[in-house]
Short mmCIF file of C-alpha atoms and ligand atoms in Angstrom, two decimals:
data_model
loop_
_atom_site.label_atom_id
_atom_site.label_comp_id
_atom_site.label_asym_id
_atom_site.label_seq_id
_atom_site.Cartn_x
_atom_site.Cartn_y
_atom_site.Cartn_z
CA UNK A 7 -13.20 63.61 -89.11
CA UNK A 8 -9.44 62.46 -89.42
CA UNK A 9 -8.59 59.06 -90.69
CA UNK A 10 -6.35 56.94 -88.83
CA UNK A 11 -3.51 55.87 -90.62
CA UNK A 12 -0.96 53.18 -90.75
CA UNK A 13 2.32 55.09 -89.67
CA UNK A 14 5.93 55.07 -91.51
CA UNK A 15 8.82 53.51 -89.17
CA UNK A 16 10.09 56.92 -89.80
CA UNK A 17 7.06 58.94 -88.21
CA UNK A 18 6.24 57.05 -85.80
CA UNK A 19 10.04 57.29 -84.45
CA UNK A 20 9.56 60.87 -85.11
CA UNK A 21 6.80 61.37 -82.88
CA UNK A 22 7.81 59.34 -80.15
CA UNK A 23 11.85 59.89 -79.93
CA UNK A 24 12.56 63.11 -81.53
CA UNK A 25 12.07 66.67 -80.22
CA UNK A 26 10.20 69.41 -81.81
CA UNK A 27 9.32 72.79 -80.97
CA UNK A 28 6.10 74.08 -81.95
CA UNK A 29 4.64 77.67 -82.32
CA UNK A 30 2.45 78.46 -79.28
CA UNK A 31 -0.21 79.24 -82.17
CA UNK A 32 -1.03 75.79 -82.88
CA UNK A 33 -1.22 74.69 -79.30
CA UNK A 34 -3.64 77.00 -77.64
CA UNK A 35 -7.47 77.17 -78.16
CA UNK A 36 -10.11 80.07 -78.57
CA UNK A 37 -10.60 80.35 -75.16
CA UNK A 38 -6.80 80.92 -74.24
CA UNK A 39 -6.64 83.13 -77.31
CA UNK A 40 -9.09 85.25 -75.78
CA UNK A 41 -7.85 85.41 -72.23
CA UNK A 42 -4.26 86.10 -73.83
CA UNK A 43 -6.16 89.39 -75.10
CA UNK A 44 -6.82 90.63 -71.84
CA UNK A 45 -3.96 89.65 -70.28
CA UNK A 46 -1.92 91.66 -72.81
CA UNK A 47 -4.47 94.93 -72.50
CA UNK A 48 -3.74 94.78 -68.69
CA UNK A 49 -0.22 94.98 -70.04
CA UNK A 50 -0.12 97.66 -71.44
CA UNK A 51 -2.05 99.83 -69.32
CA UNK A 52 0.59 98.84 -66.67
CA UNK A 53 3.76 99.65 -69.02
CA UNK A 54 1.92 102.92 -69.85
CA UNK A 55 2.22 103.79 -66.22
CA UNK A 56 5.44 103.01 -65.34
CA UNK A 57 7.93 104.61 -67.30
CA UNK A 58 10.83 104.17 -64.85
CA UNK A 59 10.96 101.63 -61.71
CA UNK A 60 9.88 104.27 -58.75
CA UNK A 61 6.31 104.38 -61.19
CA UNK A 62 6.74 100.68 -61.13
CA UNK A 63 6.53 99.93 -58.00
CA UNK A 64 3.62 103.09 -57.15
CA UNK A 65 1.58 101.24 -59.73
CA UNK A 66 2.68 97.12 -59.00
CA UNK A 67 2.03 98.50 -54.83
CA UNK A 68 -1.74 99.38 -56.24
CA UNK A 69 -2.29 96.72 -57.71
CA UNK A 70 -1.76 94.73 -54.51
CA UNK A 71 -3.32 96.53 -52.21
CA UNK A 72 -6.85 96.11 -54.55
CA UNK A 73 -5.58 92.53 -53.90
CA UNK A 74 -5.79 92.55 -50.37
CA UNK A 75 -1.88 92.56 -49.83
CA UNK A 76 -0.55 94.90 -46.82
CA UNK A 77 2.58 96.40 -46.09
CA UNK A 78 5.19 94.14 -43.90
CA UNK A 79 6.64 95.19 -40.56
CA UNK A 80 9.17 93.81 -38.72
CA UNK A 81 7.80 91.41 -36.02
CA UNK A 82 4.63 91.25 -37.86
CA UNK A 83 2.54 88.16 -36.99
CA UNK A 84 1.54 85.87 -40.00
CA UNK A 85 -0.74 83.31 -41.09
CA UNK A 86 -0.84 80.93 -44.11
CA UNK A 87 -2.55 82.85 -47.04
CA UNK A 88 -1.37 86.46 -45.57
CA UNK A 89 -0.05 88.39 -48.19
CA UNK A 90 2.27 91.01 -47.80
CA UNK A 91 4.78 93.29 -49.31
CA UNK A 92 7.82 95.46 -48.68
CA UNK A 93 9.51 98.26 -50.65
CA UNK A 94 12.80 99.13 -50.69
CA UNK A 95 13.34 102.88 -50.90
CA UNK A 96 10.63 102.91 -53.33
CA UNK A 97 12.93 102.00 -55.99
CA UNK A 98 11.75 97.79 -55.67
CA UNK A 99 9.59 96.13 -53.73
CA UNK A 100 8.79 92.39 -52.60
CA UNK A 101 5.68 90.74 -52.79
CA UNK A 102 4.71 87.65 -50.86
CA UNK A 103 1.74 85.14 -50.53
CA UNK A 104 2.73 83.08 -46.73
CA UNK A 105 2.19 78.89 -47.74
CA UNK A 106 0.92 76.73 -46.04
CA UNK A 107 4.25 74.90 -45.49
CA UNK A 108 6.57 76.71 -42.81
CA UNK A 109 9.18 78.67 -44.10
CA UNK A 110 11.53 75.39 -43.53
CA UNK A 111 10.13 73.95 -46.80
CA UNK A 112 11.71 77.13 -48.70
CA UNK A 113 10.11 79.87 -50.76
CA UNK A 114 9.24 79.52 -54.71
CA UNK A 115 10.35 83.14 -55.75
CA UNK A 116 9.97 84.60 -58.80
CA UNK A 117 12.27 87.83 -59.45
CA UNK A 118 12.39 90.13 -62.22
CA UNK A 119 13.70 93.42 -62.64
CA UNK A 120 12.05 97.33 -63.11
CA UNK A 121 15.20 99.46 -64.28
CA UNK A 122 15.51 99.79 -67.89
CA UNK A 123 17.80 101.55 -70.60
CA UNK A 124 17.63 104.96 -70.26
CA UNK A 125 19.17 108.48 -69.74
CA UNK A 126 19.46 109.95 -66.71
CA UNK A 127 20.34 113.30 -65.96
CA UNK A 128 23.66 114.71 -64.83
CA UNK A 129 23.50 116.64 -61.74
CA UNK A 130 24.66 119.87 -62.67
CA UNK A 131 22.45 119.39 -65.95
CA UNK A 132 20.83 122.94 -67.34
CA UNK A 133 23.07 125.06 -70.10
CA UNK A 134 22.48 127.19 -72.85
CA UNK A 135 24.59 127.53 -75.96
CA UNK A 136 23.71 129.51 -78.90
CA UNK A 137 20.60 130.78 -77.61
CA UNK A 138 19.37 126.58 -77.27
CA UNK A 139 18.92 125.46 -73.32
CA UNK A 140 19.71 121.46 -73.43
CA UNK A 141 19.72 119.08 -70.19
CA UNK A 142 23.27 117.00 -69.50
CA UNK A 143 22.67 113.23 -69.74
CA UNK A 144 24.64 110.02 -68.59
CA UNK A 145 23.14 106.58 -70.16
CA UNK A 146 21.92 104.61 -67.61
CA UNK A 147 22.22 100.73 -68.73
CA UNK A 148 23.46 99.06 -71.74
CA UNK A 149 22.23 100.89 -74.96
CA UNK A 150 22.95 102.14 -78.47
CA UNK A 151 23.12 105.74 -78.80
CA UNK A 152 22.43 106.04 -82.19
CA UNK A 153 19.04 104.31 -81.79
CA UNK A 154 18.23 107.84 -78.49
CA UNK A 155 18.19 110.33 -81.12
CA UNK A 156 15.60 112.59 -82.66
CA UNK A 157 12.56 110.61 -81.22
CA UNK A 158 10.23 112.14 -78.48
CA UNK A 159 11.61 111.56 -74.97
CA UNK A 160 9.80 112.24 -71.57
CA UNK A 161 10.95 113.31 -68.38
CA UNK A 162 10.12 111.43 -65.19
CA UNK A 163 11.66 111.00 -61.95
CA UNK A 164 11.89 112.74 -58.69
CA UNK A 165 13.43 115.95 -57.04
CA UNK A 166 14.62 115.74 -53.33
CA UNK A 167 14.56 119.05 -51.82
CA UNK A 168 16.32 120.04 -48.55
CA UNK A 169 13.46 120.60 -46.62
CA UNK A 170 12.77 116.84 -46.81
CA UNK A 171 9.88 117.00 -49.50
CA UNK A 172 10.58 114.96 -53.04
CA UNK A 173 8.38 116.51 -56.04
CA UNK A 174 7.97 113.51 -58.33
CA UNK A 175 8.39 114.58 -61.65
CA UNK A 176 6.47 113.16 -65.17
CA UNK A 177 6.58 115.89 -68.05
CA UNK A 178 5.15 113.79 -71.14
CA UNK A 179 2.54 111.37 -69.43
CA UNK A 180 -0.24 113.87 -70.43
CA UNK A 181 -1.10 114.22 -74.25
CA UNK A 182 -0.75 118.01 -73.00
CA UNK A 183 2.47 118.14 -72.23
CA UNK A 184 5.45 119.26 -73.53
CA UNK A 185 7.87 116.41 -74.87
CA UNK A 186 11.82 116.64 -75.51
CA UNK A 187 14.40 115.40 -77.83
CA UNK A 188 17.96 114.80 -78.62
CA UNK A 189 19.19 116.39 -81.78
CA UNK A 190 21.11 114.89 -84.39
CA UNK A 191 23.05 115.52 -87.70
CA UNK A 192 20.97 115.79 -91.21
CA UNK A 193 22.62 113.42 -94.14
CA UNK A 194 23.43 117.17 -95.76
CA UNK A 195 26.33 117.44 -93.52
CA UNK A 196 26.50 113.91 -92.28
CA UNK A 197 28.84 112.31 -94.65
CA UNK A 198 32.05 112.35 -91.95
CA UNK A 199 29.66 111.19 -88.91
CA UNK A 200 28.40 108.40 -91.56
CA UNK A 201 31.81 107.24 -91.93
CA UNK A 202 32.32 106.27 -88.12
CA UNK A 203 31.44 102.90 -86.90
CA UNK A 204 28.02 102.85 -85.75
CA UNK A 205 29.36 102.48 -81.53
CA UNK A 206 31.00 106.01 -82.13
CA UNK A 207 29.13 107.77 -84.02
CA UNK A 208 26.88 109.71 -81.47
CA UNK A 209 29.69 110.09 -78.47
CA UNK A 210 27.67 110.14 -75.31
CA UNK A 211 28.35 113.87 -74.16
CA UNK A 212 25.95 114.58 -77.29
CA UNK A 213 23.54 113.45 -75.49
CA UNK A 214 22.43 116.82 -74.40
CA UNK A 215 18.30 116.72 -74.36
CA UNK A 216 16.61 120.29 -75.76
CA UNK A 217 14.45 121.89 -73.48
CA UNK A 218 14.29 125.80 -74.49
CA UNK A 219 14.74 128.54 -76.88
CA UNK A 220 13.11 131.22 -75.85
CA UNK A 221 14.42 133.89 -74.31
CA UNK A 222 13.96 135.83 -71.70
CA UNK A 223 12.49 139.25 -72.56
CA UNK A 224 14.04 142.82 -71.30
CA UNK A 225 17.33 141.08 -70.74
CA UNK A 226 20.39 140.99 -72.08
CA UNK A 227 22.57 137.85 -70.42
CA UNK A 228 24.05 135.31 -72.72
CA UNK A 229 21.55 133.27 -70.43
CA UNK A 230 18.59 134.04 -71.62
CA UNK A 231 16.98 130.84 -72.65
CA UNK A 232 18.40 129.00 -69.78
CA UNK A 233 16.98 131.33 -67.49
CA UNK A 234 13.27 131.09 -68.76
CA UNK A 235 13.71 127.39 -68.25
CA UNK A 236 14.27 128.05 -64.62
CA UNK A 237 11.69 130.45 -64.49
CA UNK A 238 9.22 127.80 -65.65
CA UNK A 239 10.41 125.30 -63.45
CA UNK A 240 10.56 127.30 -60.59
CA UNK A 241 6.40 128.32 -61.18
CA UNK A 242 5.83 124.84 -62.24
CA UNK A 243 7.64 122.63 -59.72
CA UNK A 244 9.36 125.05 -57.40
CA UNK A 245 12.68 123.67 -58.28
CA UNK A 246 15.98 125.92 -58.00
CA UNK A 247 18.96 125.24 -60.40
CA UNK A 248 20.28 123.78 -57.15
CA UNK A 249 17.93 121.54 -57.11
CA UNK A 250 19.28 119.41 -59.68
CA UNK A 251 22.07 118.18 -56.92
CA UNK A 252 19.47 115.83 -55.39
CA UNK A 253 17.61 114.80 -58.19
CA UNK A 254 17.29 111.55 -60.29
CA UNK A 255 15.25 112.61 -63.60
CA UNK A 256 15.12 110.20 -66.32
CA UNK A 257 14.86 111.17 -69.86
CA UNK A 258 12.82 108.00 -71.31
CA UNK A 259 10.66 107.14 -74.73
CA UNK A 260 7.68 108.88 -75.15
CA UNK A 261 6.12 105.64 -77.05
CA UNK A 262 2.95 104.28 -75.94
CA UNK A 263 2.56 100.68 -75.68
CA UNK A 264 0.84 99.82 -79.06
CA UNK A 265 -0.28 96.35 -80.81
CA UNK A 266 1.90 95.97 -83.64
CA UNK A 267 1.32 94.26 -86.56
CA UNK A 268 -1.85 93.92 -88.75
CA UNK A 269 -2.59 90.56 -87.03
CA UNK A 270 -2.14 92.50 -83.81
CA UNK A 271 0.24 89.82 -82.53
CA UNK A 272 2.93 91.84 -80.87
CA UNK A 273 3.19 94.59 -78.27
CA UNK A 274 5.39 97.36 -79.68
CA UNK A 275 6.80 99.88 -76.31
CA UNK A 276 9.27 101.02 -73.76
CA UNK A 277 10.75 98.68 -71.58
CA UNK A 278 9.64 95.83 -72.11
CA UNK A 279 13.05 94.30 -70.30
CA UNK A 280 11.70 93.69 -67.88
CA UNK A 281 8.66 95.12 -66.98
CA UNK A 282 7.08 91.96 -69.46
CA UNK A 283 8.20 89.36 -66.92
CA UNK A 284 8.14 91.98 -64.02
CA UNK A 285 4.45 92.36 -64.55
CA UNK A 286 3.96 88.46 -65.31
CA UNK A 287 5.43 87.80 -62.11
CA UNK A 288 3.33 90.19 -60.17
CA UNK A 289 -0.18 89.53 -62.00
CA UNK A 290 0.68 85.40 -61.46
CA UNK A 291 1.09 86.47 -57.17
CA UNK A 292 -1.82 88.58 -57.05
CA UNK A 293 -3.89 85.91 -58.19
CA UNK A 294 -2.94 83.14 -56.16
CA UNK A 295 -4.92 81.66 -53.16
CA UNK A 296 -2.75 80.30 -50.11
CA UNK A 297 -0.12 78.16 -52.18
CA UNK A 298 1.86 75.41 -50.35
CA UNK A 299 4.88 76.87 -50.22
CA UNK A 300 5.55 80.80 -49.31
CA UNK A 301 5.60 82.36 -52.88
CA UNK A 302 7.22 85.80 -53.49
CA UNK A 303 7.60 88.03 -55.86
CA UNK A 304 10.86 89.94 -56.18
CA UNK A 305 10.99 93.28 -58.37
CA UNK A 306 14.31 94.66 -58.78
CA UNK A 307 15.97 97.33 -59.44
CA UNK A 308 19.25 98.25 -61.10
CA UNK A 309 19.73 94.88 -62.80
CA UNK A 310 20.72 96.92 -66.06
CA UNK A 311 23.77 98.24 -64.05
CA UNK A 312 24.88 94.57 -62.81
CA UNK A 313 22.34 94.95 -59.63
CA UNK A 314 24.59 96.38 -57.42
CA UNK A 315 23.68 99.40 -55.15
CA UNK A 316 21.14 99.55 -52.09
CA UNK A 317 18.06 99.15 -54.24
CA UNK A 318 19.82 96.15 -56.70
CA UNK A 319 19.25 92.42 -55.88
CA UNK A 320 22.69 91.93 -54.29
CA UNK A 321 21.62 94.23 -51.70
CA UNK A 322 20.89 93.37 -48.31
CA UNK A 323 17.68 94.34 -48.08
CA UNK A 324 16.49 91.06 -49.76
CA UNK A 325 18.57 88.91 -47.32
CA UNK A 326 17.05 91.15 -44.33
CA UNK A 327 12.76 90.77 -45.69
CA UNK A 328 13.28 86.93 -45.75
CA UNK A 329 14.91 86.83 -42.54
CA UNK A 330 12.41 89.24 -41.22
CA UNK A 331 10.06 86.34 -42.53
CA UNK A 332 12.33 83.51 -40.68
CA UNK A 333 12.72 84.91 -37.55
CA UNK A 334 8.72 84.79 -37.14
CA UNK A 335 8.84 81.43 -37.57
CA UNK A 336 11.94 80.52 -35.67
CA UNK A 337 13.70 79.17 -38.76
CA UNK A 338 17.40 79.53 -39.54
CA UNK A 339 17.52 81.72 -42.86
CA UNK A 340 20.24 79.42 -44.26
CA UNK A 341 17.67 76.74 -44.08
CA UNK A 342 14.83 79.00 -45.69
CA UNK A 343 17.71 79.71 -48.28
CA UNK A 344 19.03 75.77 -49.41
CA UNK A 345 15.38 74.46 -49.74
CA UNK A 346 14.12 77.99 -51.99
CA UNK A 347 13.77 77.99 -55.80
CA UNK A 348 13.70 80.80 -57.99
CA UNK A 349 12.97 81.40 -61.59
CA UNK A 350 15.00 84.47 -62.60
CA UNK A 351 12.53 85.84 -64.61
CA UNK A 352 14.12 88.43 -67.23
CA UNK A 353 14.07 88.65 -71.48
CA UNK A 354 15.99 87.56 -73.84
CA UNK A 355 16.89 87.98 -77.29
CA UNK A 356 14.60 86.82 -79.92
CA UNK A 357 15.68 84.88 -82.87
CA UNK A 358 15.83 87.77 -85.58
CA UNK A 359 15.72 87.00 -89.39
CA UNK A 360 17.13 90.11 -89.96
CA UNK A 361 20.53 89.62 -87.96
CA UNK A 362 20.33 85.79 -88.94
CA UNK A 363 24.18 85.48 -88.53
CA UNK A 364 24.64 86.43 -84.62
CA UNK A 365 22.51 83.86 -83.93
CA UNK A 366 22.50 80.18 -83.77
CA UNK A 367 19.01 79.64 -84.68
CA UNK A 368 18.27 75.49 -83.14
CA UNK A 369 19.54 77.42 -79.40
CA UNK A 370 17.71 80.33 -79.85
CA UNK A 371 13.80 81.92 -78.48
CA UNK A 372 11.72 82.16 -81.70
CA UNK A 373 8.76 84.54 -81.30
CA UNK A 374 5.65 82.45 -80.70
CA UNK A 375 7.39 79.61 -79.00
CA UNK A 376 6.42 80.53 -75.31
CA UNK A 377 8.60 81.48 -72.50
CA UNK A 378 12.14 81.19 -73.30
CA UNK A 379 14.05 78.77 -70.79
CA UNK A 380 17.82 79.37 -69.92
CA UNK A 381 19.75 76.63 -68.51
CA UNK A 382 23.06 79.49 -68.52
CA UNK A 383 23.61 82.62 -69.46
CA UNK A 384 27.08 84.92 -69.50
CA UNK A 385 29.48 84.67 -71.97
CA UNK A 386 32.77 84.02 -73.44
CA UNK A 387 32.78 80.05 -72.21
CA UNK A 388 29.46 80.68 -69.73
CA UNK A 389 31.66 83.42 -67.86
CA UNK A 390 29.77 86.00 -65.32
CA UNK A 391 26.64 83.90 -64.87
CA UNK A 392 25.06 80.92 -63.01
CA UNK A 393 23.95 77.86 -64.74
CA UNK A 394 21.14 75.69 -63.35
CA UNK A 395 22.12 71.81 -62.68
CA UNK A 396 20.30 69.08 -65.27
CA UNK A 397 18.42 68.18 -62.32
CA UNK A 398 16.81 71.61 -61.84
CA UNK A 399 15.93 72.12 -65.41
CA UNK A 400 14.08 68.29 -64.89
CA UNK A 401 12.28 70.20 -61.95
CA UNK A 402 11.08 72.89 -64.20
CA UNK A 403 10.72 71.06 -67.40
CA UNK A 404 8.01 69.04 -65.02
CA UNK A 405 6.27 72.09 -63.41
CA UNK A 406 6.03 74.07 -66.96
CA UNK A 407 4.86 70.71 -68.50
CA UNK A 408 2.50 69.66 -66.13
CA UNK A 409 0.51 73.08 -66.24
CA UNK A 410 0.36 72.91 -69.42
CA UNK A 411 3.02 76.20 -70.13
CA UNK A 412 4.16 76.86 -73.83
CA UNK A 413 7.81 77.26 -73.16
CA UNK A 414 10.98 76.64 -75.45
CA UNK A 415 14.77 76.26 -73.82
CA UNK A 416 17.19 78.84 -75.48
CA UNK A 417 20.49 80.72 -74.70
CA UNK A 418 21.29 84.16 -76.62
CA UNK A 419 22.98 84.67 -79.42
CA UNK A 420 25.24 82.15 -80.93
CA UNK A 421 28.84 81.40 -79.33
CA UNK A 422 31.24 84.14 -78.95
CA UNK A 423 29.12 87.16 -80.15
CA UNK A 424 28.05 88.40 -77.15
CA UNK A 425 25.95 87.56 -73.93
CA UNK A 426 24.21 89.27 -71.15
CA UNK A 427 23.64 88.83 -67.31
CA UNK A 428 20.58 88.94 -64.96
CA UNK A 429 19.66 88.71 -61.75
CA UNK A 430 19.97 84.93 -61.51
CA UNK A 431 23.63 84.71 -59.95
CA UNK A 432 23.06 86.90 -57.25
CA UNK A 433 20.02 84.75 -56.32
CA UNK A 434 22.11 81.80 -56.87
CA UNK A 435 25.08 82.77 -54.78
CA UNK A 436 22.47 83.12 -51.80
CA UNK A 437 22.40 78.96 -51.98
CA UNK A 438 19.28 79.28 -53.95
CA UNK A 439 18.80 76.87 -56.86
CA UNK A 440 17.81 79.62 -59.67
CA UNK A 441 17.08 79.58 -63.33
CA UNK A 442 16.66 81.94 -65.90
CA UNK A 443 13.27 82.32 -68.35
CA UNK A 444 11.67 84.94 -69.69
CA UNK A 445 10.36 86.60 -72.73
CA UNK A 446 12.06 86.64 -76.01
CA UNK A 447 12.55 90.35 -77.03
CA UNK A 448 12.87 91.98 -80.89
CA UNK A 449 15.55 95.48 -80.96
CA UNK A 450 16.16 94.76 -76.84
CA UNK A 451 17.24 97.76 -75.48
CA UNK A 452 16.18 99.81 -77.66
CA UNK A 453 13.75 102.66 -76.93
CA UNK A 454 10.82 100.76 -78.81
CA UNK A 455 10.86 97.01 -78.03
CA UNK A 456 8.78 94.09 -79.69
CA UNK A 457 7.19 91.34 -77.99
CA UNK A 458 5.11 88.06 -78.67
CA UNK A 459 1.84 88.45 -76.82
CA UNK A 460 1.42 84.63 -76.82
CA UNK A 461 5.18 84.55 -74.82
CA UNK A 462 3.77 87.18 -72.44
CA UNK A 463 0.53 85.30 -71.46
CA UNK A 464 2.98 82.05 -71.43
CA UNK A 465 5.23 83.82 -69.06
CA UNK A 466 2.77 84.87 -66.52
CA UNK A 467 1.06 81.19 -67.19
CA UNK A 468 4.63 80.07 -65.93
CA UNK A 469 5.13 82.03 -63.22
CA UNK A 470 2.09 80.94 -61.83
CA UNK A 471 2.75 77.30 -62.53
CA UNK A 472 5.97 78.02 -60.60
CA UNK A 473 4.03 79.91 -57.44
CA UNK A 474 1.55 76.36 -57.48
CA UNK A 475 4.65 74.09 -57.45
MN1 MN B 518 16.57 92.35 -68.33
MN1 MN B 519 18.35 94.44 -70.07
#
């Protein structure tokens, strides 16, 4: 039984003026605990199949369809609760619930993003030197070299052949597989590399991923090794050296997702920005009835390249599904456009003890604290990002509230050491008010990211609070 108490002037001005955060931990009870659980074990059975955003949107399209969604067409008649999606070169795809409310009223979108860090091959990849047979990388994305060697990489992605067929590649997704990796120095003859700054220490044309050192037997070609590799992928996949021209292969982590931690409270894996708040997004959607307004999903890709390209947010094809949508319902897209909201739904950088000193920890997402609201991103004096009006953040501080969400409102990093972009701009430059949230990340961008599971079940708790608005 608790007493009741007389209060200090002090606490009781504390309670009712001042603003604390909490942890998430001592706001949610057994029976959230539990469902957080299985959220997070759905979770990771998703991020175990989707190692790269074409997998991502196979697996996010399945999921659907056991939902009942169906693939748009043009002209397509629809009713309120019909739910729908569209993929884009099956690089991204947009998912969408029709409201009750006419498209007039606006759409409540949530968009996140299915690219992540990785290395992608060159297209004249395959060498041998010194009797070794490596694969030619380019980084794809914003990453630290030193962090991509010696650790077990897979290799997914797909080959488009002349003929018109595209073999879809995965070499590491089966325990039986073969895996690859990137060599590097041993501290016997590393003491020059140790001297370079950590950004130039591992330059990336050392990037060179080793696949082969056998060599071919009864010949005599300083080849040999390279040639065997062919041979194998020729009996394998049917893939010439030519081949390579027209592929997009993907050297990625071979980590599973894994509960880290001996309470178990964090999700240790691969690409967690931003498959975290991709899949929150999607899960949120797929459970929804018919909401009042039209929600929709949005998963992008190339958002770690600055979303440009055919199959990146700033693309077209996202102004052309909603006014595929519009012009069903005889409604200007412009109009659709001015009355839409958007949460931008991408991670951010956790507050990290260890790296106390970029940070500026009373603005920054603590681990535990829920989904991490940004008003602004960008950096150097807000620079390369939108920023969500006071009146906005009111809306959302209301629908997050009101549901019940544990959420915290952050920016990244302290002033001046840094910053980062997402897709919110390019939403917002479409005359859609947009704001940024998501879940804060441990080592982002590295090939093994940490999460919170509390801010993953928060996010997707969010996301569906912001579907229900
Ligand atoms: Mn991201
Ligand atoms: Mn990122």
């Amino acid at each position: 039984m608790e007493t009741t108490k007389t209060l200090t002037r002090g606490e009781e001005l504390r309670r009712t003026l001042a603003y604390t955060r909490k942890n998430g931990y001592d706001r949610l009870t057994a029976a959230e605990l539990t469902e957080l659980e299985d959220y997070c074990t759905g979770y990771k059975q998703f991020l175990n199949l989707c190692k790269i955003e074409r997998e991502c949107v196979e697996q996010s399209v399945a999921l659907a369809q056991a939902a009942g969604f169906r693939p748009y067409a043009r002209g397509m008649a629809l009713q309120p609760g019909d739910k729908i999606y569209s993929v884009n070169r099956g690089k991204s795809v947009i998912f969408a619930v029709m409201g009750q409310e006419g498209l007039e009223q606006g759409v409540n979108i949530g968009a996140a993003h299915i690219d992540s860090p990785r290395l992608d091959l060159k297209q004249n990849p395959l060498y041998e030197s010194d009797e070794l047979s490596f694969l030619k990388t380019h980084y794809y994305g914003g990453l630290r070299k030193y962090q991509w060697v010696t650790i077990p990489l897979e290799l997914h992605g797909a080959v488009a052949l002349k003929d018109g067929r595209t073999i879809s590649v995965a070499i590491g997704s089966d325990p039986a597989d073969p895996l690859f990796t990137i060599d590097d120095l041993l501290p016997h003859l590393g003491a020059e590399q140790s001297k370079k700054p950590l950004g130039e220490a591992i330059p990336g044309e050392t990037l060179n991923l080793l696949v082969g050192s056998r060599p071919l037997s009864d010949d005599e070609g300083s080849d040999r090794v390279k040639l065997a590799v062919l041979e194998i992928l020729y009996r394998q996949y049917g893939i010439r050296e030519e081949d390579f021209l027209s592929a997009e292969l993907c050297a990625v982590p071979a980590f599973a997702a894994r509960d880290i931690g001996l309470d178990r409270s964090l999700i240790g894996a691969y690409g967690h920005d931003d498959r975290v708040c991709a899949y929150a997004a999607l899960k949120a959607l797929l459970e929804l009835g018919t909401p009042r307004r039209t929600a929709v999903c949005v998963l992008a890709d190339r958002e770690e390249v600055g979303s440009d390209g055919v199959t990146g947010i700033k693309s077209g094809a996202f102004d052309a599904f909603f006014a595929d949508l519009c012009q069903g319902q005889g409604v200007p897209l412009r109009a659709m456009y001015e009355k839409s909201f958007c949460l931008s739904a991408d991670v951010t950088a956790a507050y990290d003890p260890n790296f106390a000193d970029v940070y500026e920890k009373r603005n920054s997402a603590l681990v535990n604290y829920g989904i991490s609201v940004s008003k602004y991103g960008g950096g150097r004096g807000k620079s390369g990002a939108s920023e969500a009006s006071a009146e906005l953040v009111a809306y959302v501080r209301r629908v997050l509230d009101e549901a019940g969400v544990v959420w915290q409102m952050a920016e990244m990093g302290k002033v001046d050491a840094g910053g980062g972009g997402t897709v919110a701009m390019d939403v917002a430059q479409r005359n859609i008010d947009t704001i940024d949230a998501g879940v804060p990340v441990l080592s982002m961008h590295a090939p093994y990211e940490t999460v919170g599971k509390l801010d993953c079940y928060e996010t997707y708790r969010a996301m569906k609070a912001v579907y229900e608005a």
